[in-house]
Amino acid sequence: MARARLTIDLDAIAANWRALDARSGPDVETAAVVKADAYGLGVARVAPALAAAGARSFFVAIAEEGATLRDLLGPGPAIYVFSGMMPGDEPLFAAHDLVPCLNSPAQVANFLRELPDRPFALQLDSGMNRLGLEPADLSAVAAVLDGVAPVLVISHLACADEPGHAQNAGQLRAFRTMLGGLPETPASLAATGGILLGPDYHFAMTRPGIGLYGGLPFAGARPVVRLSLPVIQVREVAPGETVGYGAAWVAAGRRRIATVSAGYADGLIRRIGAGRPALFAGDVPCPLVGRVSMDLITVDVTGLAEVPARLDILNPHQGIDALADAAGTIGYEILTALGDRYERVYTGADPAGPAGP
Ligand SMILES: *Cc1c(COP(=O)(O)O)cnc(C)c1O
């Protein structure tokens, strides 16, 4: 079988949620961000595992993700949609009991007109300038909100992965100032990075995403994914022979080269090759050589007495952030790029989930 295997540890995701919940403090609710198919790991298995661990509020990016999530979780958990309510999405919000994070005066006006009796949240811009109401918008909206209150008010930090960055304290101040006009409403500012900045940033609810999935800035996260690539073929190359497209790698001596099954079409982006990460035979690192192809990667296995059936490109020795470093990107992008050609194997307790593959 030439299909690469992506193993996703649901117990590790649950443990990471509990660890971030513990850091969020006793009076703070810890939600779970499961946008983009739970960062590429499969919302159908991940969300029920998080609900079983104790998460009661979930965040997604768009209404369609919220509708899918409601079908998975059933009634009960709160589902918030970061992008707010876009025109045409009204039936999805009503039918699937979704709560929009309204981002502009126009979104607020449209929501109050179309779904006047339904709950909503507000997103405020505290300095990231991506989504959310500006202070002047909030004042304008406050007049319209007479008698109707949001169930939650959120904002997002631009630099929370850099604890020393001055923008963190600046956004905290700006958020607090804007919250002065909404004293009764539960508030939420912190994603994974914000949780680690400490209690000042926690407010009523935290919203971790990447930390659940084993990524930085949560350095204490348990690794969640293992990616094992089957070896298709092993060959000897003589000094001066080249490997792969562009003849970009030249053997300095006699080498043994293994060709494994996965490539940039599987999210192992071509730039990974530039950073020369390792593939692992158990605990033994073997350098990636040559360029990453669409479906294939070449590996120098000269150091191995015996070439195993599979080599790991993600494992406890080399996590998503190490692989991301090799490619000049971030762990988030490595995860969400992982393709749909993998055999996906879920391990760990998942009582509420559908049957495994
Ligand atoms: C993606 C996202 C999160 C989660 O961020 P992580 O860094 O993955 O923890 C929280 N809030 C908002 C608004 C987001 O877009």
Short mmCIF file of C-alpha atoms and ligand atoms in Angstrom, two decimals:
data_model
loop_
_atom_site.label_atom_id
_atom_site.label_comp_id
_atom_site.label_asym_id
_atom_site.label_seq_id
_atom_site.Cartn_x
_atom_site.Cartn_y
_atom_site.Cartn_z
CA MET A 1 0.00 0.00 0.00
CA ALA A 2 1.49 3.32 -1.13
CA ARG A 3 -0.81 5.51 0.91
CA ALA A 4 0.92 7.52 3.58
CA ARG A 5 -0.57 7.24 7.06
CA LEU A 6 -1.52 10.24 9.19
CA THR A 7 -2.10 9.22 12.80
CA ILE A 8 -4.01 11.70 14.95
CA ASP A 9 -3.94 11.23 18.72
CA LEU A 10 -7.31 12.32 20.11
CA ASP A 11 -6.14 11.69 23.68
CA ALA A 12 -3.32 14.19 23.11
CA ILE A 13 -5.81 16.77 21.80
CA ALA A 14 -8.01 16.23 24.87
CA ALA A 15 -4.95 16.45 27.16
CA ASN A 16 -3.86 19.69 25.47
CA TRP A 17 -7.34 21.15 25.95
CA ARG A 18 -7.27 20.20 29.65
CA ALA A 19 -3.78 21.70 30.06
CA LEU A 20 -4.87 25.00 28.48
CA ASP A 21 -8.07 24.88 30.53
CA ALA A 22 -5.96 24.53 33.68
CA ARG A 23 -3.87 27.55 32.60
CA SER A 24 -7.02 29.55 31.93
CA GLY A 25 -7.91 29.66 35.61
CA PRO A 26 -10.88 28.34 37.59
CA ASP A 27 -13.46 30.99 36.68
CA VAL A 28 -12.61 31.12 32.99
CA GLU A 29 -14.38 29.02 30.36
CA THR A 30 -12.04 27.37 27.86
CA ALA A 31 -13.58 27.11 24.40
CA ALA A 32 -12.12 25.25 21.41
CA VAL A 33 -11.37 26.64 17.95
CA VAL A 34 -12.11 24.02 15.27
CA LYS A 35 -12.12 26.16 12.12
CA ALA A 36 -10.67 24.79 8.85
CA ASP A 37 -11.71 21.20 9.65
CA ALA A 38 -10.07 21.41 13.09
CA TYR A 39 -6.82 22.77 11.61
CA GLY A 40 -6.87 20.03 9.00
CA LEU A 41 -7.12 17.15 11.48
CA GLY A 42 -10.78 16.26 10.90
CA VAL A 43 -13.52 18.07 12.78
CA ALA A 44 -15.76 14.96 12.69
CA ARG A 45 -13.43 13.16 15.11
CA VAL A 46 -11.76 16.10 16.85
CA ALA A 47 -14.84 18.09 17.92
CA PRO A 48 -16.59 15.19 19.70
CA ALA A 49 -13.30 14.39 21.48
CA LEU A 50 -13.05 18.00 22.67
CA ALA A 51 -16.70 17.95 23.79
CA ALA A 52 -16.01 14.75 25.72
CA ALA A 53 -13.00 16.45 27.35
CA GLY A 54 -15.32 19.21 28.56
CA ALA A 55 -15.40 21.96 25.92
CA ARG A 56 -18.83 23.62 25.81
CA SER A 57 -18.16 26.44 23.33
CA PHE A 58 -16.69 26.11 19.85
CA PHE A 59 -15.51 28.60 17.27
CA VAL A 60 -15.46 28.22 13.48
CA ALA A 61 -14.58 30.64 10.68
CA ILE A 62 -17.68 30.45 8.47
CA ALA A 63 -21.34 29.48 8.75
CA GLU A 64 -21.00 26.27 6.71
CA GLU A 65 -18.42 24.98 9.19
CA GLY A 66 -20.82 25.82 11.99
CA ALA A 67 -23.66 23.87 10.34
CA THR A 68 -21.41 20.81 9.97
CA LEU A 69 -20.30 21.13 13.57
CA ARG A 70 -23.87 21.38 14.87
CA ASP A 71 -24.73 18.12 13.11
CA LEU A 72 -21.69 16.50 14.76
CA LEU A 73 -22.27 17.81 18.28
CA GLY A 74 -26.04 17.94 18.48
CA PRO A 75 -27.88 20.55 20.54
CA GLY A 76 -26.19 22.05 23.60
CA PRO A 77 -22.71 23.38 22.85
CA ALA A 78 -22.46 27.02 21.76
CA ILE A 79 -21.08 27.48 18.24
CA TYR A 80 -19.66 30.91 17.35
CA VAL A 81 -18.80 32.03 13.82
CA PHE A 82 -15.84 34.45 13.60
CA SER A 83 -16.80 35.99 10.26
CA GLY A 84 -20.21 37.08 11.53
CA MET A 85 -23.32 36.61 9.42
CA MET A 86 -22.85 37.12 5.70
CA PRO A 87 -25.80 37.92 3.42
CA GLY A 88 -27.63 34.74 2.48
CA ASP A 89 -26.45 32.82 5.56
CA GLU A 90 -29.49 33.71 7.71
CA PRO A 91 -31.15 30.27 7.32
CA LEU A 92 -27.93 28.47 8.32
CA PHE A 93 -27.70 30.50 11.54
CA ALA A 94 -31.32 29.91 12.46
CA ALA A 95 -31.49 26.23 11.51
CA HIS A 96 -28.20 25.22 13.18
CA ASP A 97 -28.35 27.51 16.20
CA LEU A 98 -25.14 29.40 15.36
CA VAL A 99 -23.97 32.59 17.05
CA PRO A 100 -22.28 35.13 14.76
CA CYS A 101 -19.44 37.34 15.94
CA LEU A 102 -20.74 40.52 14.30
CA ASN A 103 -17.91 42.63 12.93
CA SER A 104 -19.36 45.84 11.48
CA PRO A 105 -22.33 48.16 12.00
CA ALA A 106 -23.77 46.77 8.76
CA GLN A 107 -23.55 43.19 10.10
CA VAL A 108 -25.21 44.27 13.35
CA ALA A 109 -28.04 46.07 11.55
CA ASN A 110 -28.62 43.15 9.19
CA PHE A 111 -28.65 40.63 12.03
CA LEU A 112 -31.10 42.64 14.16
CA ARG A 113 -33.40 42.99 11.15
CA GLU A 114 -33.24 39.37 9.94
CA LEU A 115 -32.92 37.37 13.18
CA PRO A 116 -34.03 39.77 15.91
CA ASP A 117 -34.67 37.15 18.57
CA ARG A 118 -31.49 35.15 18.19
CA PRO A 119 -28.27 35.45 20.27
CA PHE A 120 -25.23 37.19 18.83
CA ALA A 121 -21.68 38.12 19.83
CA LEU A 122 -19.69 41.20 18.91
CA GLN A 123 -16.10 41.21 17.71
CA LEU A 124 -14.15 44.37 18.54
CA ASP A 125 -10.99 45.57 16.84
CA SER A 126 -8.46 46.28 19.58
CA GLY A 127 -5.63 46.95 17.15
CA MET A 128 -5.17 44.06 14.72
CA ASN A 129 -7.22 45.79 12.01
CA ARG A 130 -8.52 42.57 10.53
CA LEU A 131 -12.06 42.00 11.84
CA GLY A 132 -14.25 43.77 14.33
CA LEU A 133 -15.93 47.01 15.33
CA GLU A 134 -13.75 50.09 15.83
CA PRO A 135 -14.43 52.25 18.93
CA ALA A 136 -16.52 54.69 16.86
CA ASP A 137 -18.52 51.77 15.38
CA LEU A 138 -19.20 50.48 18.87
CA SER A 139 -20.65 53.81 19.97
CA ALA A 140 -22.88 53.89 16.89
CA VAL A 141 -23.99 50.31 17.49
CA ALA A 142 -24.64 50.89 21.22
CA ALA A 143 -27.51 53.21 20.30
CA VAL A 144 -29.13 50.49 18.15
CA LEU A 145 -28.53 47.83 20.80
CA ASP A 146 -30.96 49.43 23.22
CA GLY A 147 -32.46 46.53 25.16
CA VAL A 148 -30.66 43.76 23.25
CA ALA A 149 -27.32 42.57 24.61
CA PRO A 150 -24.63 40.45 22.98
CA VAL A 151 -23.97 37.09 24.68
CA LEU A 152 -20.19 37.52 24.25
CA VAL A 153 -17.74 40.17 23.13
CA ILE A 154 -14.41 39.11 21.66
CA SER A 155 -11.22 40.58 20.24
CA HIS A 156 -8.02 39.03 18.89
CA LEU A 157 -4.33 39.69 19.59
CA ALA A 158 -1.94 40.23 16.69
CA CYS A 159 1.32 39.44 18.55
CA ALA A 160 0.41 37.02 21.34
CA ASP A 161 3.12 34.57 20.21
CA GLU A 162 5.69 37.24 21.21
CA PRO A 163 5.17 37.78 24.95
CA GLY A 164 7.44 40.83 25.01
CA HIS A 165 5.70 42.64 22.17
CA ALA A 166 4.34 46.03 23.24
CA GLN A 167 1.21 45.55 21.11
CA ASN A 168 -0.11 42.93 23.58
CA ALA A 169 -0.46 45.43 26.43
CA GLY A 170 -1.73 48.05 23.98
CA GLN A 171 -4.50 45.80 22.70
CA LEU A 172 -5.38 44.76 26.26
CA ARG A 173 -5.82 48.45 27.18
CA ALA A 174 -7.85 49.18 24.05
CA PHE A 175 -10.10 46.14 24.67
CA ARG A 176 -10.70 47.13 28.29
CA THR A 177 -11.60 50.66 27.27
CA MET A 178 -14.11 49.42 24.71
CA LEU A 179 -15.57 46.94 27.23
CA GLY A 180 -16.40 49.90 29.47
CA GLY A 181 -19.50 50.37 27.34
CA LEU A 182 -20.55 46.71 27.77
CA PRO A 183 -19.91 46.04 31.47
CA GLU A 184 -22.30 43.09 31.79
CA THR A 185 -21.16 41.13 28.76
CA PRO A 186 -18.74 38.17 29.10
CA ALA A 187 -15.53 38.93 27.21
CA SER A 188 -12.84 36.90 25.44
CA LEU A 189 -9.45 38.09 24.15
CA ALA A 190 -7.00 35.16 24.37
CA ALA A 191 -6.25 32.47 21.81
CA THR A 192 -3.43 30.00 22.59
CA GLY A 193 -0.78 32.72 22.82
CA GLY A 194 -2.98 34.97 24.95
CA ILE A 195 -3.60 32.18 27.49
CA LEU A 196 0.17 31.99 28.03
CA LEU A 197 0.39 35.78 28.55
CA GLY A 198 -1.32 35.31 31.91
CA PRO A 199 -4.57 36.00 33.77
CA ASP A 200 -4.89 39.65 32.68
CA TYR A 201 -5.63 38.37 29.22
CA HIS A 202 -8.14 35.65 30.11
CA PHE A 203 -11.40 37.53 30.83
CA ALA A 204 -14.45 35.19 30.92
CA MET A 205 -13.46 32.84 28.09
CA THR A 206 -10.31 31.73 26.27
CA ARG A 207 -10.26 30.43 22.68
CA PRO A 208 -7.31 28.11 22.01
CA GLY A 209 -6.77 26.55 18.61
CA ILE A 210 -3.20 25.62 17.66
CA GLY A 211 -2.23 24.61 21.20
CA LEU A 212 -4.90 21.89 21.10
CA TYR A 213 -3.26 20.47 17.99
CA GLY A 214 0.26 20.38 19.44
CA GLY A 215 1.65 23.61 18.00
CA LEU A 216 3.62 26.62 19.20
CA PRO A 217 3.35 28.93 21.03
CA PHE A 218 2.15 26.22 23.48
CA ALA A 219 5.59 24.69 23.99
CA GLY A 220 4.15 22.30 26.59
CA ALA A 221 1.70 20.73 24.14
CA ARG A 222 1.62 16.99 23.63
CA PRO A 223 2.40 16.08 20.00
CA VAL A 224 -0.77 15.13 18.14
CA VAL A 225 0.22 13.94 14.67
CA ARG A 226 2.50 11.28 13.25
CA LEU A 227 2.98 11.08 9.49
CA SER A 228 4.50 7.87 8.12
CA LEU A 229 5.45 7.58 4.45
CA PRO A 230 5.82 4.15 2.84
CA VAL A 231 9.14 3.36 1.15
CA ILE A 232 8.47 2.46 -2.49
CA GLN A 233 12.00 1.76 -3.65
CA VAL A 234 15.63 1.88 -2.50
CA ARG A 235 18.61 2.40 -4.85
CA GLU A 236 22.37 2.88 -4.75
CA VAL A 237 23.80 6.02 -6.33
CA ALA A 238 27.45 6.47 -7.27
CA PRO A 239 29.53 9.57 -6.50
CA GLY A 240 28.51 12.37 -8.87
CA GLU A 241 25.05 10.97 -9.65
CA THR A 242 22.13 13.29 -9.01
CA VAL A 243 18.73 12.74 -7.35
CA GLY A 244 15.43 14.31 -8.32
CA TYR A 245 14.17 17.26 -10.40
CA GLY A 246 16.69 19.82 -11.53
CA ALA A 247 19.48 17.40 -10.66
CA ALA A 248 19.65 19.64 -7.62
CA TRP A 249 21.30 17.12 -5.28
CA VAL A 250 24.59 15.48 -6.18
CA ALA A 251 25.90 12.45 -4.30
CA ALA A 252 29.29 13.23 -2.78
CA GLY A 253 29.96 9.52 -2.29
CA ARG A 254 28.18 6.17 -2.68
CA ARG A 255 24.75 6.64 -1.11
CA ARG A 256 21.55 4.64 -0.65
CA ILE A 257 18.43 6.58 -1.55
CA ALA A 258 14.91 5.63 -0.47
CA THR A 259 11.92 7.04 -2.36
CA VAL A 260 8.84 7.51 -0.18
CA SER A 261 5.22 8.05 -1.16
CA ALA A 262 3.95 11.62 -0.45
CA GLY A 263 4.84 15.03 -1.77
CA TYR A 264 3.68 18.58 -2.19
CA ALA A 265 0.24 17.42 -3.37
CA ASP A 266 -0.13 16.04 0.17
CA GLY A 267 0.77 19.32 1.82
CA LEU A 268 4.47 18.52 2.20
CA ILE A 269 5.17 21.79 0.47
CA ARG A 270 8.13 22.03 -1.90
CA ARG A 271 9.90 24.56 0.29
CA ILE A 272 10.32 21.85 2.96
CA GLY A 273 13.14 20.46 0.82
CA ALA A 274 15.09 23.70 1.15
CA GLY A 275 15.41 23.27 4.92
CA ARG A 276 16.67 19.68 4.65
CA PRO A 277 14.57 18.16 7.43
CA ALA A 278 14.97 14.51 8.38
CA LEU A 279 12.75 11.54 7.86
CA PHE A 280 12.93 9.08 10.73
CA ALA A 281 13.49 5.35 10.75
CA GLY A 282 12.17 4.90 14.28
CA ASP A 283 14.49 7.21 16.23
CA VAL A 284 17.17 7.49 13.53
CA PRO A 285 17.13 10.65 11.38
CA CYS A 286 17.82 10.32 7.64
CA PRO A 287 18.20 13.52 5.61
CA LEU A 288 15.74 14.47 2.91
CA VAL A 289 17.70 14.97 -0.32
CA GLY A 290 16.78 16.58 -3.63
CA ARG A 291 13.57 18.40 -4.38
CA VAL A 292 10.15 17.42 -3.06
CA SER A 293 8.03 16.16 -5.99
CA MET A 294 4.24 16.14 -6.26
CA ASP A 295 3.90 12.58 -4.91
CA LEU A 296 7.42 11.56 -3.90
CA ILE A 297 10.28 12.48 -1.56
CA THR A 298 13.83 11.10 -1.67
CA VAL A 299 15.77 10.30 1.48
CA ASP A 300 19.40 9.40 2.17
CA VAL A 301 19.20 6.14 4.13
CA THR A 302 22.88 5.21 3.81
CA GLY A 303 23.23 5.18 7.59
CA LEU A 304 20.62 2.47 8.10
CA ALA A 305 21.51 -1.21 8.41
CA GLU A 306 17.99 -2.02 7.23
CA VAL A 307 15.45 0.27 5.57
CA PRO A 308 12.05 -0.01 7.30
CA ALA A 309 8.74 -0.18 5.41
CA ARG A 310 7.93 3.40 6.42
CA LEU A 311 9.80 6.59 7.29
CA ASP A 312 8.19 9.28 9.49
CA ILE A 313 8.30 12.94 8.49
CA LEU A 314 6.26 14.03 11.53
CA ASN A 315 6.81 12.27 14.85
CA PRO A 316 7.79 13.14 18.42
CA HIS A 317 11.37 13.94 17.23
CA GLN A 318 10.21 16.32 14.51
CA GLY A 319 6.92 18.07 15.14
CA ILE A 320 4.89 20.44 13.01
CA ASP A 321 6.93 23.47 14.07
CA ALA A 322 10.28 21.86 13.24
CA LEU A 323 8.96 20.91 9.81
CA ALA A 324 7.51 24.40 9.42
CA ASP A 325 10.93 25.91 10.23
CA ALA A 326 12.47 23.86 7.42
CA ALA A 327 9.94 25.39 5.02
CA GLY A 328 10.02 28.94 6.33
CA THR A 329 6.42 28.77 7.54
CA ILE A 330 4.42 28.08 10.72
CA GLY A 331 2.96 24.93 12.23
CA TYR A 332 -0.56 26.18 11.48
CA GLU A 333 0.15 26.07 7.75
CA ILE A 334 1.76 22.62 7.89
CA LEU A 335 -1.38 21.23 9.58
CA THR A 336 -3.99 22.93 7.41
CA ALA A 337 -2.10 21.97 4.23
CA LEU A 338 -2.17 18.22 5.02
CA GLY A 339 -3.96 16.67 2.08
CA ASP A 340 -6.84 14.24 1.81
CA ARG A 341 -4.81 11.41 0.24
CA TYR A 342 -3.63 10.09 3.59
CA GLU A 343 -4.96 7.06 5.36
CA ARG A 344 -6.14 8.79 8.53
CA VAL A 345 -5.94 6.78 11.72
CA TYR A 346 -7.37 8.16 14.96
CA THR A 347 -6.09 6.86 18.27
CA GLY A 348 -7.39 7.48 21.76
CA ALA A 349 -10.81 7.67 23.34
CA ASP A 350 -13.52 9.09 21.14
CA PRO A 351 -16.80 7.69 22.44
CA ALA A 352 -19.00 10.21 20.63
CA GLY A 353 -17.24 9.97 17.28
CA PRO A 354 -18.18 7.91 14.24
CA ALA A 355 -16.47 4.57 13.66
CA GLY A 356 -12.84 4.78 12.64
CA PRO A 357 -11.44 3.82 9.24
C1 LIG B 1 -7.85 31.20 14.78
C2 LIG B 1 -8.33 32.08 15.88
C3 LIG B 1 -8.19 31.70 17.22
C4 LIG B 1 -7.34 30.53 17.65
O1 LIG B 1 -5.98 30.93 17.53
P1 LIG B 1 -4.76 29.97 17.90
O2 LIG B 1 -3.57 30.85 17.72
O3 LIG B 1 -4.80 28.86 16.92
O4 LIG B 1 -4.95 29.51 19.29
C5 LIG B 1 -8.82 32.48 18.19
N1 LIG B 1 -9.50 33.60 17.85
C6 LIG B 1 -9.62 34.03 16.57
C7 LIG B 1 -10.37 35.27 16.27
C8 LIG B 1 -9.02 33.29 15.55
O5 LIG B 1 -9.12 33.71 14.27
#
